[in-house]
Amino acid sequence: MYLSLIFRTVFMYFFVIFVYRIMGKKEVGQLSIVDLIVSILIAELIALGIEGEKASIFLSVVPILVLVGVQILISYITLKSEKIRNIIDGKPTIIIKNGKLNFTEMSKLRYSLDDLLTQLRLGGIKSIDKVKYAVLENNGNLSVFSDNSEYPLPLILDGVIDYSVLKEIGKDYKWIIDMLKKRNIELEDVFYAFYTNGKTFIIERKELL
């Protein structure tokens, strides 16, 4: 009995290490919704695999491998499709701009003022009017930029223009296309481009390792 329990525990320990290496997990606080759901389900299946002495351990191993396959497939799809990525993971949202709260977005996200103030205090920010930008990330963390910093606005991600950012900086489609032409860069060749302090920075696909 005890030897079986020890074997199952040790086996599951190394199996989980193997599984998470395959999935390329981040820190817990950086998990997306899909990653968190998969992690919870894996934890439940591991518990069943360890405690279910009379059942085959593969009754837990097989579902875990299926979950890993689904998670990898979803990760690949979201990497290729911005629309699906936004549906599954959501988009970072500006909560504070130039010291002013965006209550409309806070309501949509069901993000309360108490939540905001708590995260600001944890970041050492005493007053909202001292914040240049505060962005609620996909994982629920709050990124805060003070008066002496400028929030980098993502203009292009994986060859797709973010028109909300263009509107934010008072530019249009023609401006960004003309800017790319001057640099002899095609839109589909842009991996990431962001705007900060009045300048546009571009990372091309060919620059990636």
JSON list of C-alpha atoms in Angstrom, two decimals:
[
{"chain": "A", "resi": 1, "resn": "MET", "atom": "CA", "xyz": [0.00, 0.00, 0.00]},
{"chain": "A", "resi": 2, "resn": "TYR", "atom": "CA", "xyz": [2.60, 2.51, 1.12]},
{"chain": "A", "resi": 3, "resn": "LEU", "atom": "CA", "xyz": [5.03, 1.52, -1.64]},
{"chain": "A", "resi": 4, "resn": "SER", "atom": "CA", "xyz": [2.28, 2.06, -4.23]},
{"chain": "A", "resi": 5, "resn": "LEU", "atom": "CA", "xyz": [1.50, 5.49, -2.78]},
{"chain": "A", "resi": 6, "resn": "ILE", "atom": "CA", "xyz": [5.19, 6.46, -2.78]},
{"chain": "A", "resi": 7, "resn": "PHE", "atom": "CA", "xyz": [5.60, 5.26, -6.37]},
{"chain": "A", "resi": 8, "resn": "ARG", "atom": "CA", "xyz": [2.53, 7.19, -7.56]},
{"chain": "A", "resi": 9, "resn": "THR", "atom": "CA", "xyz": [3.66, 10.36, -5.80]},
{"chain": "A", "resi": 10, "resn": "VAL", "atom": "CA", "xyz": [7.21, 10.23, -7.17]},
{"chain": "A", "resi": 11, "resn": "PHE", "atom": "CA", "xyz": [5.97, 9.31, -10.65]},
{"chain": "A", "resi": 12, "resn": "MET", "atom": "CA", "xyz": [3.45, 12.19, -10.70]},
{"chain": "A", "resi": 13, "resn": "TYR", "atom": "CA", "xyz": [6.09, 14.62, -9.42]},
{"chain": "A", "resi": 14, "resn": "PHE", "atom": "CA", "xyz": [8.45, 13.96, -12.33]},
{"chain": "A", "resi": 15, "resn": "PHE", "atom": "CA", "xyz": [5.55, 13.63, -14.79]},
{"chain": "A", "resi": 16, "resn": "VAL", "atom": "CA", "xyz": [4.27, 17.11, -13.87]},
{"chain": "A", "resi": 17, "resn": "ILE", "atom": "CA", "xyz": [7.78, 18.57, -14.28]},
{"chain": "A", "resi": 18, "resn": "PHE", "atom": "CA", "xyz": [7.88, 16.98, -17.74]},
{"chain": "A", "resi": 19, "resn": "VAL", "atom": "CA", "xyz": [4.39, 18.30, -18.62]},
{"chain": "A", "resi": 20, "resn": "TYR", "atom": "CA", "xyz": [5.13, 21.86, -17.57]},
{"chain": "A", "resi": 21, "resn": "ARG", "atom": "CA", "xyz": [8.42, 21.83, -19.43]},
{"chain": "A", "resi": 22, "resn": "ILE", "atom": "CA", "xyz": [6.48, 20.93, -22.58]},
{"chain": "A", "resi": 23, "resn": "MET", "atom": "CA", "xyz": [3.95, 23.70, -22.02]},
{"chain": "A", "resi": 24, "resn": "GLY", "atom": "CA", "xyz": [6.70, 26.24, -21.25]},
{"chain": "A", "resi": 25, "resn": "LYS", "atom": "CA", "xyz": [4.95, 27.61, -18.19]},
{"chain": "A", "resi": 26, "resn": "LYS", "atom": "CA", "xyz": [5.53, 31.07, -16.83]},
{"chain": "A", "resi": 27, "resn": "GLU", "atom": "CA", "xyz": [5.33, 32.22, -13.25]},
{"chain": "A", "resi": 28, "resn": "VAL", "atom": "CA", "xyz": [1.94, 31.64, -11.60]},
{"chain": "A", "resi": 29, "resn": "GLY", "atom": "CA", "xyz": [1.12, 35.35, -11.66]},
{"chain": "A", "resi": 30, "resn": "GLN", "atom": "CA", "xyz": [1.67, 35.46, -15.41]},
{"chain": "A", "resi": 31, "resn": "LEU", "atom": "CA", "xyz": [-0.68, 32.61, -16.34]},
{"chain": "A", "resi": 32, "resn": "SER", "atom": "CA", "xyz": [-3.45, 33.33, -18.81]},
{"chain": "A", "resi": 33, "resn": "ILE", "atom": "CA", "xyz": [-7.02, 32.16, -18.18]},
{"chain": "A", "resi": 34, "resn": "VAL", "atom": "CA", "xyz": [-6.49, 29.06, -20.33]},
{"chain": "A", "resi": 35, "resn": "ASP", "atom": "CA", "xyz": [-3.21, 28.24, -18.58]},
{"chain": "A", "resi": 36, "resn": "LEU", "atom": "CA", "xyz": [-4.83, 28.63, -15.16]},
{"chain": "A", "resi": 37, "resn": "ILE", "atom": "CA", "xyz": [-7.76, 26.35, -16.09]},
{"chain": "A", "resi": 38, "resn": "VAL", "atom": "CA", "xyz": [-5.38, 23.70, -17.43]},
{"chain": "A", "resi": 39, "resn": "SER", "atom": "CA", "xyz": [-3.24, 23.94, -14.28]},
{"chain": "A", "resi": 40, "resn": "ILE", "atom": "CA", "xyz": [-6.28, 23.48, -12.01]},
{"chain": "A", "resi": 41, "resn": "LEU", "atom": "CA", "xyz": [-7.51, 20.47, -14.00]},
{"chain": "A", "resi": 42, "resn": "ILE", "atom": "CA", "xyz": [-4.03, 18.92, -13.98]},
{"chain": "A", "resi": 43, "resn": "ALA", "atom": "CA", "xyz": [-3.84, 19.37, -10.20]},
{"chain": "A", "resi": 44, "resn": "GLU", "atom": "CA", "xyz": [-7.19, 17.57, -9.78]},
{"chain": "A", "resi": 45, "resn": "LEU", "atom": "CA", "xyz": [-6.13, 14.71, -12.05]},
{"chain": "A", "resi": 46, "resn": "ILE", "atom": "CA", "xyz": [-2.82, 14.34, -10.21]},
{"chain": "A", "resi": 47, "resn": "ALA", "atom": "CA", "xyz": [-4.66, 14.11, -6.89]},
{"chain": "A", "resi": 48, "resn": "LEU", "atom": "CA", "xyz": [-6.90, 11.37, -8.33]},
{"chain": "A", "resi": 49, "resn": "GLY", "atom": "CA", "xyz": [-3.87, 9.57, -9.73]},
{"chain": "A", "resi": 50, "resn": "ILE", "atom": "CA", "xyz": [-2.10, 9.52, -6.36]},
{"chain": "A", "resi": 51, "resn": "GLU", "atom": "CA", "xyz": [-5.12, 8.69, -4.19]},
{"chain": "A", "resi": 52, "resn": "GLY", "atom": "CA", "xyz": [-6.78, 6.16, -6.52]},
{"chain": "A", "resi": 53, "resn": "GLU", "atom": "CA", "xyz": [-4.73, 3.13, -5.52]},
{"chain": "A", "resi": 54, "resn": "LYS", "atom": "CA", "xyz": [-7.04, 0.61, -7.19]},
{"chain": "A", "resi": 55, "resn": "ALA", "atom": "CA", "xyz": [-7.30, 2.53, -10.47]},
{"chain": "A", "resi": 56, "resn": "SER", "atom": "CA", "xyz": [-4.60, 2.55, -13.12]},
{"chain": "A", "resi": 57, "resn": "ILE", "atom": "CA", "xyz": [-2.33, 5.58, -12.96]},
{"chain": "A", "resi": 58, "resn": "PHE", "atom": "CA", "xyz": [-2.83, 6.00, -16.70]},
{"chain": "A", "resi": 59, "resn": "LEU", "atom": "CA", "xyz": [-6.43, 7.08, -16.04]},
{"chain": "A", "resi": 60, "resn": "SER", "atom": "CA", "xyz": [-4.83, 10.34, -14.89]},
{"chain": "A", "resi": 61, "resn": "VAL", "atom": "CA", "xyz": [-1.86, 10.40, -17.24]},
{"chain": "A", "resi": 62, "resn": "VAL", "atom": "CA", "xyz": [-3.92, 10.17, -20.45]},
{"chain": "A", "resi": 63, "resn": "PRO", "atom": "CA", "xyz": [-6.33, 13.06, -19.62]},
{"chain": "A", "resi": 64, "resn": "ILE", "atom": "CA", "xyz": [-3.36, 15.21, -18.57]},
{"chain": "A", "resi": 65, "resn": "LEU", "atom": "CA", "xyz": [-1.62, 14.56, -21.90]},
{"chain": "A", "resi": 66, "resn": "VAL", "atom": "CA", "xyz": [-4.87, 15.45, -23.70]},
{"chain": "A", "resi": 67, "resn": "LEU", "atom": "CA", "xyz": [-5.07, 18.74, -21.75]},
{"chain": "A", "resi": 68, "resn": "VAL", "atom": "CA", "xyz": [-1.45, 19.50, -22.61]},
{"chain": "A", "resi": 69, "resn": "GLY", "atom": "CA", "xyz": [-2.16, 18.87, -26.29]},
{"chain": "A", "resi": 70, "resn": "VAL", "atom": "CA", "xyz": [-5.21, 21.17, -26.19]},
{"chain": "A", "resi": 71, "resn": "GLN", "atom": "CA", "xyz": [-3.24, 23.89, -24.40]},
{"chain": "A", "resi": 72, "resn": "ILE", "atom": "CA", "xyz": [-0.39, 23.73, -26.93]},
{"chain": "A", "resi": 73, "resn": "LEU", "atom": "CA", "xyz": [-2.89, 23.85, -29.82]},
{"chain": "A", "resi": 74, "resn": "ILE", "atom": "CA", "xyz": [-4.65, 26.89, -28.34]},
{"chain": "A", "resi": 75, "resn": "SER", "atom": "CA", "xyz": [-1.31, 28.60, -27.75]},
{"chain": "A", "resi": 76, "resn": "TYR", "atom": "CA", "xyz": [-0.37, 28.06, -31.39]},
{"chain": "A", "resi": 77, "resn": "ILE", "atom": "CA", "xyz": [-3.72, 29.34, -32.66]},
{"chain": "A", "resi": 78, "resn": "THR", "atom": "CA", "xyz": [-3.63, 32.46, -30.46]},
{"chain": "A", "resi": 79, "resn": "LEU", "atom": "CA", "xyz": [-0.07, 33.13, -31.62]},
{"chain": "A", "resi": 80, "resn": "LYS", "atom": "CA", "xyz": [-1.25, 33.19, -35.23]},
{"chain": "A", "resi": 81, "resn": "SER", "atom": "CA", "xyz": [-4.61, 34.95, -34.79]},
{"chain": "A", "resi": 82, "resn": "GLU", "atom": "CA", "xyz": [-4.99, 38.28, -32.99]},
{"chain": "A", "resi": 83, "resn": "LYS", "atom": "CA", "xyz": [-8.79, 38.01, -32.96]},
{"chain": "A", "resi": 84, "resn": "ILE", "atom": "CA", "xyz": [-8.79, 34.63, -31.24]},
{"chain": "A", "resi": 85, "resn": "ARG", "atom": "CA", "xyz": [-6.03, 35.80, -28.90]},
{"chain": "A", "resi": 86, "resn": "ASN", "atom": "CA", "xyz": [-8.15, 38.77, -27.83]},
{"chain": "A", "resi": 87, "resn": "ILE", "atom": "CA", "xyz": [-11.19, 36.53, -27.30]},
{"chain": "A", "resi": 88, "resn": "ILE", "atom": "CA", "xyz": [-9.32, 34.00, -25.17]},
{"chain": "A", "resi": 89, "resn": "ASP", "atom": "CA", "xyz": [-6.74, 36.15, -23.37]},
{"chain": "A", "resi": 90, "resn": "GLY", "atom": "CA", "xyz": [-8.32, 39.60, -23.63]},
{"chain": "A", "resi": 91, "resn": "LYS", "atom": "CA", "xyz": [-6.39, 42.82, -24.19]},
{"chain": "A", "resi": 92, "resn": "PRO", "atom": "CA", "xyz": [-4.47, 45.06, -21.80]},
{"chain": "A", "resi": 93, "resn": "THR", "atom": "CA", "xyz": [-6.70, 47.99, -20.85]},
{"chain": "A", "resi": 94, "resn": "ILE", "atom": "CA", "xyz": [-5.70, 51.54, -19.92]},
{"chain": "A", "resi": 95, "resn": "ILE", "atom": "CA", "xyz": [-7.38, 52.27, -16.56]},
{"chain": "A", "resi": 96, "resn": "ILE", "atom": "CA", "xyz": [-5.70, 55.61, -15.84]},
{"chain": "A", "resi": 97, "resn": "LYS", "atom": "CA", "xyz": [-4.51, 58.17, -18.37]},
{"chain": "A", "resi": 98, "resn": "ASN", "atom": "CA", "xyz": [-2.86, 61.40, -17.29]},
{"chain": "A", "resi": 99, "resn": "GLY", "atom": "CA", "xyz": [-4.22, 61.02, -13.76]},
{"chain": "A", "resi": 100, "resn": "LYS", "atom": "CA", "xyz": [-7.82, 60.45, -14.88]},
{"chain": "A", "resi": 101, "resn": "LEU", "atom": "CA", "xyz": [-9.77, 57.24, -14.32]},
{"chain": "A", "resi": 102, "resn": "ASN", "atom": "CA", "xyz": [-11.47, 55.38, -17.15]},
{"chain": "A", "resi": 103, "resn": "PHE", "atom": "CA", "xyz": [-14.62, 54.28, -15.30]},
{"chain": "A", "resi": 104, "resn": "THR", "atom": "CA", "xyz": [-16.20, 52.90, -18.50]},
{"chain": "A", "resi": 105, "resn": "GLU", "atom": "CA", "xyz": [-13.47, 50.29, -18.96]},
{"chain": "A", "resi": 106, "resn": "MET", "atom": "CA", "xyz": [-13.36, 49.57, -15.23]},
{"chain": "A", "resi": 107, "resn": "SER", "atom": "CA", "xyz": [-17.09, 48.78, -15.30]},
{"chain": "A", "resi": 108, "resn": "LYS", "atom": "CA", "xyz": [-16.71, 46.50, -18.32]},
{"chain": "A", "resi": 109, "resn": "LEU", "atom": "CA", "xyz": [-13.96, 44.57, -16.57]},
{"chain": "A", "resi": 110, "resn": "ARG", "atom": "CA", "xyz": [-15.78, 44.63, -13.18]},
{"chain": "A", "resi": 111, "resn": "TYR", "atom": "CA", "xyz": [-12.63, 46.17, -11.74]},
{"chain": "A", "resi": 112, "resn": "SER", "atom": "CA", "xyz": [-13.50, 48.18, -8.65]},
{"chain": "A", "resi": 113, "resn": "LEU", "atom": "CA", "xyz": [-11.94, 51.36, -7.32]},
{"chain": "A", "resi": 114, "resn": "ASP", "atom": "CA", "xyz": [-10.85, 49.44, -4.21]},
{"chain": "A", "resi": 115, "resn": "ASP", "atom": "CA", "xyz": [-9.00, 46.93, -6.42]},
{"chain": "A", "resi": 116, "resn": "LEU", "atom": "CA", "xyz": [-7.26, 49.79, -8.23]},
{"chain": "A", "resi": 117, "resn": "LEU", "atom": "CA", "xyz": [-6.25, 51.65, -5.08]},
{"chain": "A", "resi": 118, "resn": "THR", "atom": "CA", "xyz": [-4.97, 48.43, -3.49]},
{"chain": "A", "resi": 119, "resn": "GLN", "atom": "CA", "xyz": [-2.71, 47.67, -6.45]},
{"chain": "A", "resi": 120, "resn": "LEU", "atom": "CA", "xyz": [-1.51, 51.27, -6.61]},
{"chain": "A", "resi": 121, "resn": "ARG", "atom": "CA", "xyz": [-0.55, 51.15, -2.93]},
{"chain": "A", "resi": 122, "resn": "LEU", "atom": "CA", "xyz": [1.27, 47.87, -3.46]},
{"chain": "A", "resi": 123, "resn": "GLY", "atom": "CA", "xyz": [3.23, 49.65, -6.19]},
{"chain": "A", "resi": 124, "resn": "GLY", "atom": "CA", "xyz": [4.11, 52.51, -3.87]},
{"chain": "A", "resi": 125, "resn": "ILE", "atom": "CA", "xyz": [1.78, 55.01, -5.57]},
{"chain": "A", "resi": 126, "resn": "LYS", "atom": "CA", "xyz": [-0.05, 57.24, -3.08]},
{"chain": "A", "resi": 127, "resn": "SER", "atom": "CA", "xyz": [-2.18, 59.32, -5.42]},
{"chain": "A", "resi": 128, "resn": "ILE", "atom": "CA", "xyz": [-3.98, 58.65, -8.72]},
{"chain": "A", "resi": 129, "resn": "ASP", "atom": "CA", "xyz": [-3.03, 62.07, -10.11]},
{"chain": "A", "resi": 130, "resn": "LYS", "atom": "CA", "xyz": [0.63, 61.04, -9.94]},
{"chain": "A", "resi": 131, "resn": "VAL", "atom": "CA", "xyz": [0.00, 58.29, -12.50]},
{"chain": "A", "resi": 132, "resn": "LYS", "atom": "CA", "xyz": [0.69, 58.93, -16.18]},
{"chain": "A", "resi": 133, "resn": "TYR", "atom": "CA", "xyz": [-0.70, 55.59, -17.30]},
{"chain": "A", "resi": 134, "resn": "ALA", "atom": "CA", "xyz": [-2.01, 52.54, -15.47]},
{"chain": "A", "resi": 135, "resn": "VAL", "atom": "CA", "xyz": [-2.67, 49.43, -17.56]},
{"chain": "A", "resi": 136, "resn": "LEU", "atom": "CA", "xyz": [-4.62, 46.40, -16.39]},
{"chain": "A", "resi": 137, "resn": "GLU", "atom": "CA", "xyz": [-2.83, 43.44, -17.93]},
{"chain": "A", "resi": 138, "resn": "ASN", "atom": "CA", "xyz": [-4.43, 40.21, -19.15]},
{"chain": "A", "resi": 139, "resn": "ASN", "atom": "CA", "xyz": [-3.36, 38.35, -16.02]},
{"chain": "A", "resi": 140, "resn": "GLY", "atom": "CA", "xyz": [-4.93, 40.94, -13.66]},
{"chain": "A", "resi": 141, "resn": "ASN", "atom": "CA", "xyz": [-1.70, 42.71, -12.74]},
{"chain": "A", "resi": 142, "resn": "LEU", "atom": "CA", "xyz": [-1.58, 46.50, -12.90]},
{"chain": "A", "resi": 143, "resn": "SER", "atom": "CA", "xyz": [1.32, 48.13, -14.75]},
{"chain": "A", "resi": 144, "resn": "VAL", "atom": "CA", "xyz": [1.86, 51.70, -13.56]},
{"chain": "A", "resi": 145, "resn": "PHE", "atom": "CA", "xyz": [3.81, 54.45, -15.30]},
{"chain": "A", "resi": 146, "resn": "SER", "atom": "CA", "xyz": [4.52, 57.60, -13.31]},
{"chain": "A", "resi": 147, "resn": "ASP", "atom": "CA", "xyz": [4.73, 61.20, -14.57]},
{"chain": "A", "resi": 148, "resn": "ASN", "atom": "CA", "xyz": [8.39, 60.85, -15.51]},
{"chain": "A", "resi": 149, "resn": "SER", "atom": "CA", "xyz": [7.80, 57.88, -17.77]},
{"chain": "A", "resi": 150, "resn": "GLU", "atom": "CA", "xyz": [5.94, 57.25, -20.99]},
{"chain": "A", "resi": 151, "resn": "TYR", "atom": "CA", "xyz": [3.80, 54.18, -21.60]},
{"chain": "A", "resi": 152, "resn": "PRO", "atom": "CA", "xyz": [4.85, 52.37, -24.81]},
{"chain": "A", "resi": 153, "resn": "LEU", "atom": "CA", "xyz": [1.72, 52.09, -26.95]},
{"chain": "A", "resi": 154, "resn": "PRO", "atom": "CA", "xyz": [1.68, 48.97, -29.19]},
{"chain": "A", "resi": 155, "resn": "LEU", "atom": "CA", "xyz": [1.01, 50.11, -32.77]},
{"chain": "A", "resi": 156, "resn": "ILE", "atom": "CA", "xyz": [1.55, 46.83, -34.61]},
{"chain": "A", "resi": 157, "resn": "LEU", "atom": "CA", "xyz": [1.55, 43.29, -33.30]},
{"chain": "A", "resi": 158, "resn": "ASP", "atom": "CA", "xyz": [2.45, 40.43, -35.61]},
{"chain": "A", "resi": 159, "resn": "GLY", "atom": "CA", "xyz": [1.69, 42.48, -38.73]},
{"chain": "A", "resi": 160, "resn": "VAL", "atom": "CA", "xyz": [-1.69, 43.72, -37.47]},
{"chain": "A", "resi": 161, "resn": "ILE", "atom": "CA", "xyz": [-2.31, 47.43, -36.79]},
{"chain": "A", "resi": 162, "resn": "ASP", "atom": "CA", "xyz": [-4.02, 48.41, -33.53]},
{"chain": "A", "resi": 163, "resn": "TYR", "atom": "CA", "xyz": [-6.34, 51.20, -34.71]},
{"chain": "A", "resi": 164, "resn": "SER", "atom": "CA", "xyz": [-7.34, 52.14, -31.16]},
{"chain": "A", "resi": 165, "resn": "VAL", "atom": "CA", "xyz": [-3.71, 53.09, -30.50]},
{"chain": "A", "resi": 166, "resn": "LEU", "atom": "CA", "xyz": [-3.57, 55.09, -33.74]},
{"chain": "A", "resi": 167, "resn": "LYS", "atom": "CA", "xyz": [-6.60, 57.04, -32.54]},
{"chain": "A", "resi": 168, "resn": "GLU", "atom": "CA", "xyz": [-4.98, 57.46, -29.13]},
{"chain": "A", "resi": 169, "resn": "ILE", "atom": "CA", "xyz": [-1.92, 59.21, -30.59]},
{"chain": "A", "resi": 170, "resn": "GLY", "atom": "CA", "xyz": [-3.90, 61.18, -33.17]},
{"chain": "A", "resi": 171, "resn": "LYS", "atom": "CA", "xyz": [-2.57, 59.33, -36.21]},
{"chain": "A", "resi": 172, "resn": "ASP", "atom": "CA", "xyz": [-4.21, 57.41, -39.07]},
{"chain": "A", "resi": 173, "resn": "TYR", "atom": "CA", "xyz": [-3.60, 54.46, -41.38]},
{"chain": "A", "resi": 174, "resn": "LYS", "atom": "CA", "xyz": [-1.85, 56.61, -44.00]},
{"chain": "A", "resi": 175, "resn": "TRP", "atom": "CA", "xyz": [0.62, 57.91, -41.40]},
{"chain": "A", "resi": 176, "resn": "ILE", "atom": "CA", "xyz": [1.71, 54.46, -40.32]},
{"chain": "A", "resi": 177, "resn": "ILE", "atom": "CA", "xyz": [1.98, 53.11, -43.89]},
{"chain": "A", "resi": 178, "resn": "ASP", "atom": "CA", "xyz": [4.01, 56.17, -44.99]},
{"chain": "A", "resi": 179, "resn": "MET", "atom": "CA", "xyz": [6.28, 55.72, -41.98]},
{"chain": "A", "resi": 180, "resn": "LEU", "atom": "CA", "xyz": [6.90, 52.08, -42.89]},
{"chain": "A", "resi": 181, "resn": "LYS", "atom": "CA", "xyz": [7.60, 52.98, -46.54]},
{"chain": "A", "resi": 182, "resn": "LYS", "atom": "CA", "xyz": [10.24, 55.49, -45.48]},
{"chain": "A", "resi": 183, "resn": "ARG", "atom": "CA", "xyz": [11.98, 52.71, -43.59]},
{"chain": "A", "resi": 184, "resn": "ASN", "atom": "CA", "xyz": [11.51, 50.23, -46.47]},
{"chain": "A", "resi": 185, "resn": "ILE", "atom": "CA", "xyz": [9.49, 47.88, -44.28]},
{"chain": "A", "resi": 186, "resn": "GLU", "atom": "CA", "xyz": [6.38, 45.96, -45.29]},
{"chain": "A", "resi": 187, "resn": "LEU", "atom": "CA", "xyz": [3.52, 45.78, -42.77]},
{"chain": "A", "resi": 188, "resn": "GLU", "atom": "CA", "xyz": [3.50, 41.97, -42.77]},
{"chain": "A", "resi": 189, "resn": "ASP", "atom": "CA", "xyz": [7.22, 41.98, -41.90]},
{"chain": "A", "resi": 190, "resn": "VAL", "atom": "CA", "xyz": [6.65, 43.87, -38.64]},
{"chain": "A", "resi": 191, "resn": "PHE", "atom": "CA", "xyz": [6.68, 41.64, -35.59]},
{"chain": "A", "resi": 192, "resn": "TYR", "atom": "CA", "xyz": [6.15, 44.46, -33.08]},
{"chain": "A", "resi": 193, "resn": "ALA", "atom": "CA", "xyz": [6.03, 48.25, -33.26]},
{"chain": "A", "resi": 194, "resn": "PHE", "atom": "CA", "xyz": [5.34, 50.63, -30.40]},
{"chain": "A", "resi": 195, "resn": "TYR", "atom": "CA", "xyz": [5.04, 54.39, -29.95]},
{"chain": "A", "resi": 196, "resn": "THR", "atom": "CA", "xyz": [6.59, 56.25, -27.03]},
{"chain": "A", "resi": 197, "resn": "ASN", "atom": "CA", "xyz": [7.86, 59.76, -26.37]},
{"chain": "A", "resi": 198, "resn": "GLY", "atom": "CA", "xyz": [6.84, 60.82, -29.88]},
{"chain": "A", "resi": 199, "resn": "LYS", "atom": "CA", "xyz": [8.90, 58.09, -31.57]},
{"chain": "A", "resi": 200, "resn": "THR", "atom": "CA", "xyz": [8.04, 54.78, -33.21]},
{"chain": "A", "resi": 201, "resn": "PHE", "atom": "CA", "xyz": [10.19, 51.73, -32.57]},
{"chain": "A", "resi": 202, "resn": "ILE", "atom": "CA", "xyz": [9.94, 48.69, -34.84]},
{"chain": "A", "resi": 203, "resn": "ILE", "atom": "CA", "xyz": [11.06, 45.09, -34.44]},
{"chain": "A", "resi": 204, "resn": "GLU", "atom": "CA", "xyz": [11.07, 43.17, -37.73]},
{"chain": "A", "resi": 205, "resn": "ARG", "atom": "CA", "xyz": [10.59, 39.42, -38.02]},
{"chain": "A", "resi": 206, "resn": "LYS", "atom": "CA", "xyz": [14.07, 39.05, -39.50]},
{"chain": "A", "resi": 207, "resn": "GLU", "atom": "CA", "xyz": [15.55, 40.50, -36.29]},
{"chain": "A", "resi": 208, "resn": "LEU", "atom": "CA", "xyz": [14.13, 37.65, -34.19]},
{"chain": "A", "resi": 209, "resn": "LEU", "atom": "CA", "xyz": [16.46, 34.87, -33.13]}
]
